[in-house]
mmCIF file of C-alpha atoms in Angstrom:
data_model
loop_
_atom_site.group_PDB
_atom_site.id
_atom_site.type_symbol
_atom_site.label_atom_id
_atom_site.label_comp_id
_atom_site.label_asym_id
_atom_site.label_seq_id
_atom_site.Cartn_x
_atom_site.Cartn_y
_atom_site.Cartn_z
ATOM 1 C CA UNK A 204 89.979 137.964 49.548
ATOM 2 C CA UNK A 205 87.547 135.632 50.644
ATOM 3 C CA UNK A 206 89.723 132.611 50.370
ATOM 4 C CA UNK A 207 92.000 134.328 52.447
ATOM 5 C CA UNK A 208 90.036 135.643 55.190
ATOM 6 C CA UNK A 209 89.312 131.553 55.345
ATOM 7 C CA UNK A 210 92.199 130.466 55.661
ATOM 8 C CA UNK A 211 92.864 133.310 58.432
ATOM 9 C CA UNK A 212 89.899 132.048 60.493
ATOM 10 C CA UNK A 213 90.749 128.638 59.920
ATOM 11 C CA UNK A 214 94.243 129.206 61.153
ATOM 12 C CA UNK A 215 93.322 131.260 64.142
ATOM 13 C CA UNK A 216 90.719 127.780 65.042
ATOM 14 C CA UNK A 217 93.448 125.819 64.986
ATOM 15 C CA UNK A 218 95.570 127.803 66.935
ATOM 16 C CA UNK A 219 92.899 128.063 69.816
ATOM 17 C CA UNK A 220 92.531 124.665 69.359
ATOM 18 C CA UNK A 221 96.234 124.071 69.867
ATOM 19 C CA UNK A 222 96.775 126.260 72.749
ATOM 20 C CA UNK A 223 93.933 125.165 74.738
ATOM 21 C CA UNK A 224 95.126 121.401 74.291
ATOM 22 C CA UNK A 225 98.796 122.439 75.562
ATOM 23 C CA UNK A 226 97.548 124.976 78.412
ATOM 24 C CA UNK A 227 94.548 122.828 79.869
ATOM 25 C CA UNK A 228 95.291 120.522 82.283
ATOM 26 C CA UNK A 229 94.092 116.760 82.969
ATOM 27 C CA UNK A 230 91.062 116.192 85.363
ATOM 28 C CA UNK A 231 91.605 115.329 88.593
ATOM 29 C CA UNK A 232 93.154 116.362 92.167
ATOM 30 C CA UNK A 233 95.894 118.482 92.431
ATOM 31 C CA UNK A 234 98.030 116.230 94.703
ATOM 32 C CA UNK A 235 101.291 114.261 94.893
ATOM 33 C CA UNK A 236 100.079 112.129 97.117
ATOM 34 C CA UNK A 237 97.214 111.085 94.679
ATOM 35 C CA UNK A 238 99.309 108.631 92.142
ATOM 36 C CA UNK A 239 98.993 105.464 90.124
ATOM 37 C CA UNK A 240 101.477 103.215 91.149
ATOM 38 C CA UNK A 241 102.219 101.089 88.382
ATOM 39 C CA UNK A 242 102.085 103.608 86.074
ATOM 40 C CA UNK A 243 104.304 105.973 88.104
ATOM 41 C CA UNK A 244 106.597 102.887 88.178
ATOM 42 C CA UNK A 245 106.687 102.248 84.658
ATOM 43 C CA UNK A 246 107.530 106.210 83.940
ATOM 44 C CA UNK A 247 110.340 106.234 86.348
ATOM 45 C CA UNK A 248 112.086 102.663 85.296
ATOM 46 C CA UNK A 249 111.853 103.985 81.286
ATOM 47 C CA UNK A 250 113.559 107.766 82.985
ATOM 48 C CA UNK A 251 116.113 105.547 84.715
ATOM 49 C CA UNK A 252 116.515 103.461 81.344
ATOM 50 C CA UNK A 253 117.051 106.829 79.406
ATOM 51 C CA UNK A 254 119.451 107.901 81.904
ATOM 52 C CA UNK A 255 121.844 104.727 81.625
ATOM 53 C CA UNK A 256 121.533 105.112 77.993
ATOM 54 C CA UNK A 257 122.220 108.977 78.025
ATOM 55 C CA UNK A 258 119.032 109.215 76.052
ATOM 56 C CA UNK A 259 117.991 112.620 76.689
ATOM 57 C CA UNK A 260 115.322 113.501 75.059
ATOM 58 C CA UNK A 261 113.803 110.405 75.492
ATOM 59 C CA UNK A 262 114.045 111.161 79.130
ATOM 60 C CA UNK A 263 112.609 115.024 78.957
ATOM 61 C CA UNK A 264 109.739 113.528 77.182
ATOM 62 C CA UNK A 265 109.085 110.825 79.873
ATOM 63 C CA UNK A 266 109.509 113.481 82.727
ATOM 64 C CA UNK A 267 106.868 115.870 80.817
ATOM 65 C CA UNK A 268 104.681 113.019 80.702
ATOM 66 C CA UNK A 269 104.970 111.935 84.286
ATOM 67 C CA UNK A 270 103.497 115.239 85.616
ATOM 68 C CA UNK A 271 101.241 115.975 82.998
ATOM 69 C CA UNK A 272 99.790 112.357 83.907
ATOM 70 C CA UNK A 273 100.576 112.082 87.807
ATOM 71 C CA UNK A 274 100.764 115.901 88.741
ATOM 72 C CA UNK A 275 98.181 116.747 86.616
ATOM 73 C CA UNK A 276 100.547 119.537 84.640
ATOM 74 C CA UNK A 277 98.786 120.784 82.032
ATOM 75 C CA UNK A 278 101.355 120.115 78.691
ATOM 76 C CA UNK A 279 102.690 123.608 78.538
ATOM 77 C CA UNK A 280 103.760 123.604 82.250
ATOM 78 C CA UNK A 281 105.048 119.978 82.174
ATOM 79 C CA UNK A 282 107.406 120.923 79.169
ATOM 80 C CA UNK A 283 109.126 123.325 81.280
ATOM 81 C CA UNK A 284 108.702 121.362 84.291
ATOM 82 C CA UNK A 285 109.940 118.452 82.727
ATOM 83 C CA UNK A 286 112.907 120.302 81.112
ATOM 84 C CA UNK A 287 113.982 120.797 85.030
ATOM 85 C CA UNK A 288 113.988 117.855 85.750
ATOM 86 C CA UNK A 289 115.485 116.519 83.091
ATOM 87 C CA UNK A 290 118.486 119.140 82.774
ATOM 88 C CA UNK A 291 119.245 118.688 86.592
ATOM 89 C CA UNK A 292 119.314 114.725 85.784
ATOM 90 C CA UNK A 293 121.374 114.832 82.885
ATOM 91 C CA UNK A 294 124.070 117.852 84.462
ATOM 92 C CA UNK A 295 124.646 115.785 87.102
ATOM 93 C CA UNK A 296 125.721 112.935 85.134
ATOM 94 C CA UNK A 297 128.255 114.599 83.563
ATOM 95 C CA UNK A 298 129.628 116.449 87.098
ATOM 96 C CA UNK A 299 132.529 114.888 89.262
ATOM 97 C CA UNK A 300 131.960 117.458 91.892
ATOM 98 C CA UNK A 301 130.061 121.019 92.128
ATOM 99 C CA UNK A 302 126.654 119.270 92.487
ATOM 100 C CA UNK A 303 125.275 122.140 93.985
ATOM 101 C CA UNK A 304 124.894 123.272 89.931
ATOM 102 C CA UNK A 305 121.635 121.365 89.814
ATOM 103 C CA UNK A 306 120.075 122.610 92.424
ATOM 104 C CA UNK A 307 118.504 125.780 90.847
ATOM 105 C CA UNK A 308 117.037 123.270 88.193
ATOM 106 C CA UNK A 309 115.435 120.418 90.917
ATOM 107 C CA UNK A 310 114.255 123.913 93.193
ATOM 108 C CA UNK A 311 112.176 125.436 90.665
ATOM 109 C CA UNK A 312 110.740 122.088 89.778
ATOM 110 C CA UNK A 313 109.717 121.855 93.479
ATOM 111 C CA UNK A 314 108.539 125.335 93.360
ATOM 112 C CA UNK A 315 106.126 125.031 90.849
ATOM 113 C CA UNK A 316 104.600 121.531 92.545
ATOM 114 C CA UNK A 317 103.909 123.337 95.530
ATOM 115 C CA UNK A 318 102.401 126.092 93.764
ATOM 116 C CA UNK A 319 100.082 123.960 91.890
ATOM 117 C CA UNK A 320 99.373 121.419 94.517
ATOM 118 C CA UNK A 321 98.604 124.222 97.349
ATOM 119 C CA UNK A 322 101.657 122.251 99.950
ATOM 120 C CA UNK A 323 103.863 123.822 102.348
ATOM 121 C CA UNK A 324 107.266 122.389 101.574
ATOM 122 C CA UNK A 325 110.434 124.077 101.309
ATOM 123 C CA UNK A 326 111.359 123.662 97.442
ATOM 124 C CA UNK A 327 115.194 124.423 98.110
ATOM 125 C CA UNK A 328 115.151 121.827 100.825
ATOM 126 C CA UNK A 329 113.532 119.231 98.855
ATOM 127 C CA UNK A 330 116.183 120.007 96.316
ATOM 128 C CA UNK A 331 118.862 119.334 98.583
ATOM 129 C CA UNK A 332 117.640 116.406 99.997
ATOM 130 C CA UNK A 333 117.223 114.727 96.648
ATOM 131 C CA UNK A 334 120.564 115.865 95.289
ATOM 132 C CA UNK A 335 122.034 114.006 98.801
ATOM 133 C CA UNK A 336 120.797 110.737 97.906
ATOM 134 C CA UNK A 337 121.963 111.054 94.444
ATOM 135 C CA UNK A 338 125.583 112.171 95.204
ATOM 136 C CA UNK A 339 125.439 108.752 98.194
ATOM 137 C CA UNK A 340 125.103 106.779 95.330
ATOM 138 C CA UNK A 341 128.337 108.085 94.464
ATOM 139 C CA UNK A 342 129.927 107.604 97.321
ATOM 140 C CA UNK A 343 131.317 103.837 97.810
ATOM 141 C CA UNK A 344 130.982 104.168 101.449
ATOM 142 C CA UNK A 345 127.910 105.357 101.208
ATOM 143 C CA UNK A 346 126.001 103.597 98.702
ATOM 144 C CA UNK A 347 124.102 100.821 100.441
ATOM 145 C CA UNK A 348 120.199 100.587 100.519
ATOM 146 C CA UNK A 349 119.909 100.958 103.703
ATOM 147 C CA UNK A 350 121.746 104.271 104.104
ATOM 148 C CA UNK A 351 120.527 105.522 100.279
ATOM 149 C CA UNK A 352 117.086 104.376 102.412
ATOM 150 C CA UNK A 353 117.402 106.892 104.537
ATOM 151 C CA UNK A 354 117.878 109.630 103.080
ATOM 152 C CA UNK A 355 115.359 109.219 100.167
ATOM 153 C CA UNK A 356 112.924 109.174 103.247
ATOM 154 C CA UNK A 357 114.743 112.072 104.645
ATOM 155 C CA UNK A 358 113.535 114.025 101.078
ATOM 156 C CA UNK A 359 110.084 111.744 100.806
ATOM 157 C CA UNK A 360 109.522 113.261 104.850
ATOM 158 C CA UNK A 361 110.011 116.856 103.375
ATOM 159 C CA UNK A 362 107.904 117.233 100.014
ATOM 160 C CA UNK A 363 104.818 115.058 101.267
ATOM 161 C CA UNK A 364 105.442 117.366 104.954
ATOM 162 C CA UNK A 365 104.876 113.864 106.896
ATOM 163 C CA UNK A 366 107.918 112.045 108.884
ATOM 164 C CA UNK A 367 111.028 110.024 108.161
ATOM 165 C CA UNK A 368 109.532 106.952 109.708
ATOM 166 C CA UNK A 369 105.985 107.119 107.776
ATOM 167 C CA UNK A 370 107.705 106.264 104.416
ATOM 168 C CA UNK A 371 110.890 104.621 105.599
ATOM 169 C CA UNK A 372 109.614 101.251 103.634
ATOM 170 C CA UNK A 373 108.692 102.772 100.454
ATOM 171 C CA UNK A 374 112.057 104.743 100.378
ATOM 172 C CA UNK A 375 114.437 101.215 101.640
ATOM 173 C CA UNK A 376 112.197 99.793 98.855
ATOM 174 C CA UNK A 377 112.941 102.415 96.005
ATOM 175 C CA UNK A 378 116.919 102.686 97.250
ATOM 176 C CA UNK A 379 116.912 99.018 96.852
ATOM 177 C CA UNK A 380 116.255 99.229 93.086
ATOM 178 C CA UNK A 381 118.688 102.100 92.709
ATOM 179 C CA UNK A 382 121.447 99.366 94.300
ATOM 180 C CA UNK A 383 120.338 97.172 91.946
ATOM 181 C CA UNK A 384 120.470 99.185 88.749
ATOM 182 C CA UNK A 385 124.240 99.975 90.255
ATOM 183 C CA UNK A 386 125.037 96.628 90.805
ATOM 184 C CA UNK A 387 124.165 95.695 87.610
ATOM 185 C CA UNK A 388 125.769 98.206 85.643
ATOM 186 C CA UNK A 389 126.735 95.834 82.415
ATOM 187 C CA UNK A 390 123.373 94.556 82.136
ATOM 188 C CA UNK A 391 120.321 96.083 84.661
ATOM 189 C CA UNK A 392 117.473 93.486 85.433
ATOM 190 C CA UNK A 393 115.287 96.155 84.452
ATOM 191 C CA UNK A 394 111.842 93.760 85.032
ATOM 192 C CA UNK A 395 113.501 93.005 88.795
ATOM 193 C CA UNK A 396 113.832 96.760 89.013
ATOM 194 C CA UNK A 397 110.118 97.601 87.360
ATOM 195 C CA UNK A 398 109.023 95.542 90.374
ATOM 196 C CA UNK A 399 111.248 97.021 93.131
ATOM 197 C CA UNK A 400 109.268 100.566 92.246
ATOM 198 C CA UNK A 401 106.269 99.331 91.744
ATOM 199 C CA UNK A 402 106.203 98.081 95.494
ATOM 200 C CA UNK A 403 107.892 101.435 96.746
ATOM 201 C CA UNK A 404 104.777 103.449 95.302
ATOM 202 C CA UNK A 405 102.363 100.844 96.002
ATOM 203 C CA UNK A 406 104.081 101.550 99.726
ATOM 204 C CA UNK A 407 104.246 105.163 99.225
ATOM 205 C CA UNK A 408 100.688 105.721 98.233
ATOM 206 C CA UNK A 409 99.570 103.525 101.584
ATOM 207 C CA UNK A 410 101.975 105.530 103.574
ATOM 208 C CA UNK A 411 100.408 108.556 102.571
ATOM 209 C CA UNK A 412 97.062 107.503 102.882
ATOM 210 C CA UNK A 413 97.492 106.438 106.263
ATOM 211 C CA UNK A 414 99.146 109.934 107.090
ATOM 212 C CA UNK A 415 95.621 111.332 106.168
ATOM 213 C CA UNK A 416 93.928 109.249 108.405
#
């Protein structure tokens, strides 16, 4: 009896333990516009990697780890989060028309940022807006940086509630290494790429700061 009662207490530890690990989340600000740059950059060249590869768990487990690191997520909340995002990314691969299916999947990822951050934005519109950009890139006569450009700022304008023109450069920047990634469709110059995001958030995070000015 008393080796079991134990081995109950000992369990029920290590279930606290566990469930405090996956439902606390990291230090710091609750804020998109609070980021690491590189890092950020890193995560999303490795998602776009495990997208061209149609590596999909490789890519729910990057997403889960982007916003537990840059949104701050605590591990339960970016697993389902992350699972969004991820779905959404890997449904619309595999769609030649009736994008509107990922919507739900990008809105409730938006509606649980703004929940946790506090914002204002419209998750459906962000949605929307991001799902534009991605069906442009579709689109032959469409898919040119400096259109793509445009309406990643258009989405960038309405989740970080700022305007068009205030992030214009890190969006041109970030739809620039989308064109390349397409142009390069063998073989991606994934280092030229790495770089190409790195300067959009390093742009982004400026932009933003400025906005708070």
């Amino acid at each position: 009896m008393r080796w079991a009662s134990r081995t109950a207490i000992v369990f029920a530890i290590v279930v606290a333990f566990a469930a405090a690990f996956a439902l606390t989340p990291p230090r710091g600000p609750r804020s998109m516009r609070q980021f690491e740059p590189a890092r950020l950059a890193d995560l999303e060249t490795r998602m776009w990697q495990a997208d061209y590869a149609k590596a999909r768990v490789r890519r729910f487990g990057l997403a889960m780890t982007m916003l537990h690191e840059q949104y701050r997520y605590s591990w339960a909340t970016a697993a389902v989060e992350g699972f969004h995002l991820a779905r959404a990314a890997a449904t619309f691969a595999d769609l030649h028309g009736g994008y509107e299916a990922v919507v739900p999947d990008l809105e409730a990822a938006y509606a649980q940022a703004r929940s946790w951050t506090g914002a204002a934005f419209d998750p459906r519109a962000v949605a929307r807006a991001e799902l534009a950009w991605w069906v442009a890139r579709r689109t032959p006569d469409q898919n040119n940086a400096e259109q793509i450009g445009a309406l990643i700022a258009q989405q960038y304008a309405l989740l970080y509630e700022t305007t068009p023109e205030n992030v214009a450069e890190p969006a041109f920047l970030r739809a620039r290494a989308a064109a390349l990634r397409d142009r390069q469709a063998a073989s991606p110059d994934w280092d030229a790429i790495a770089r190409l995001l790195r300067a959009s958030y390093d742009e982004l995070l400026h932009a933003l700061a400025s906005a708070n000015v």
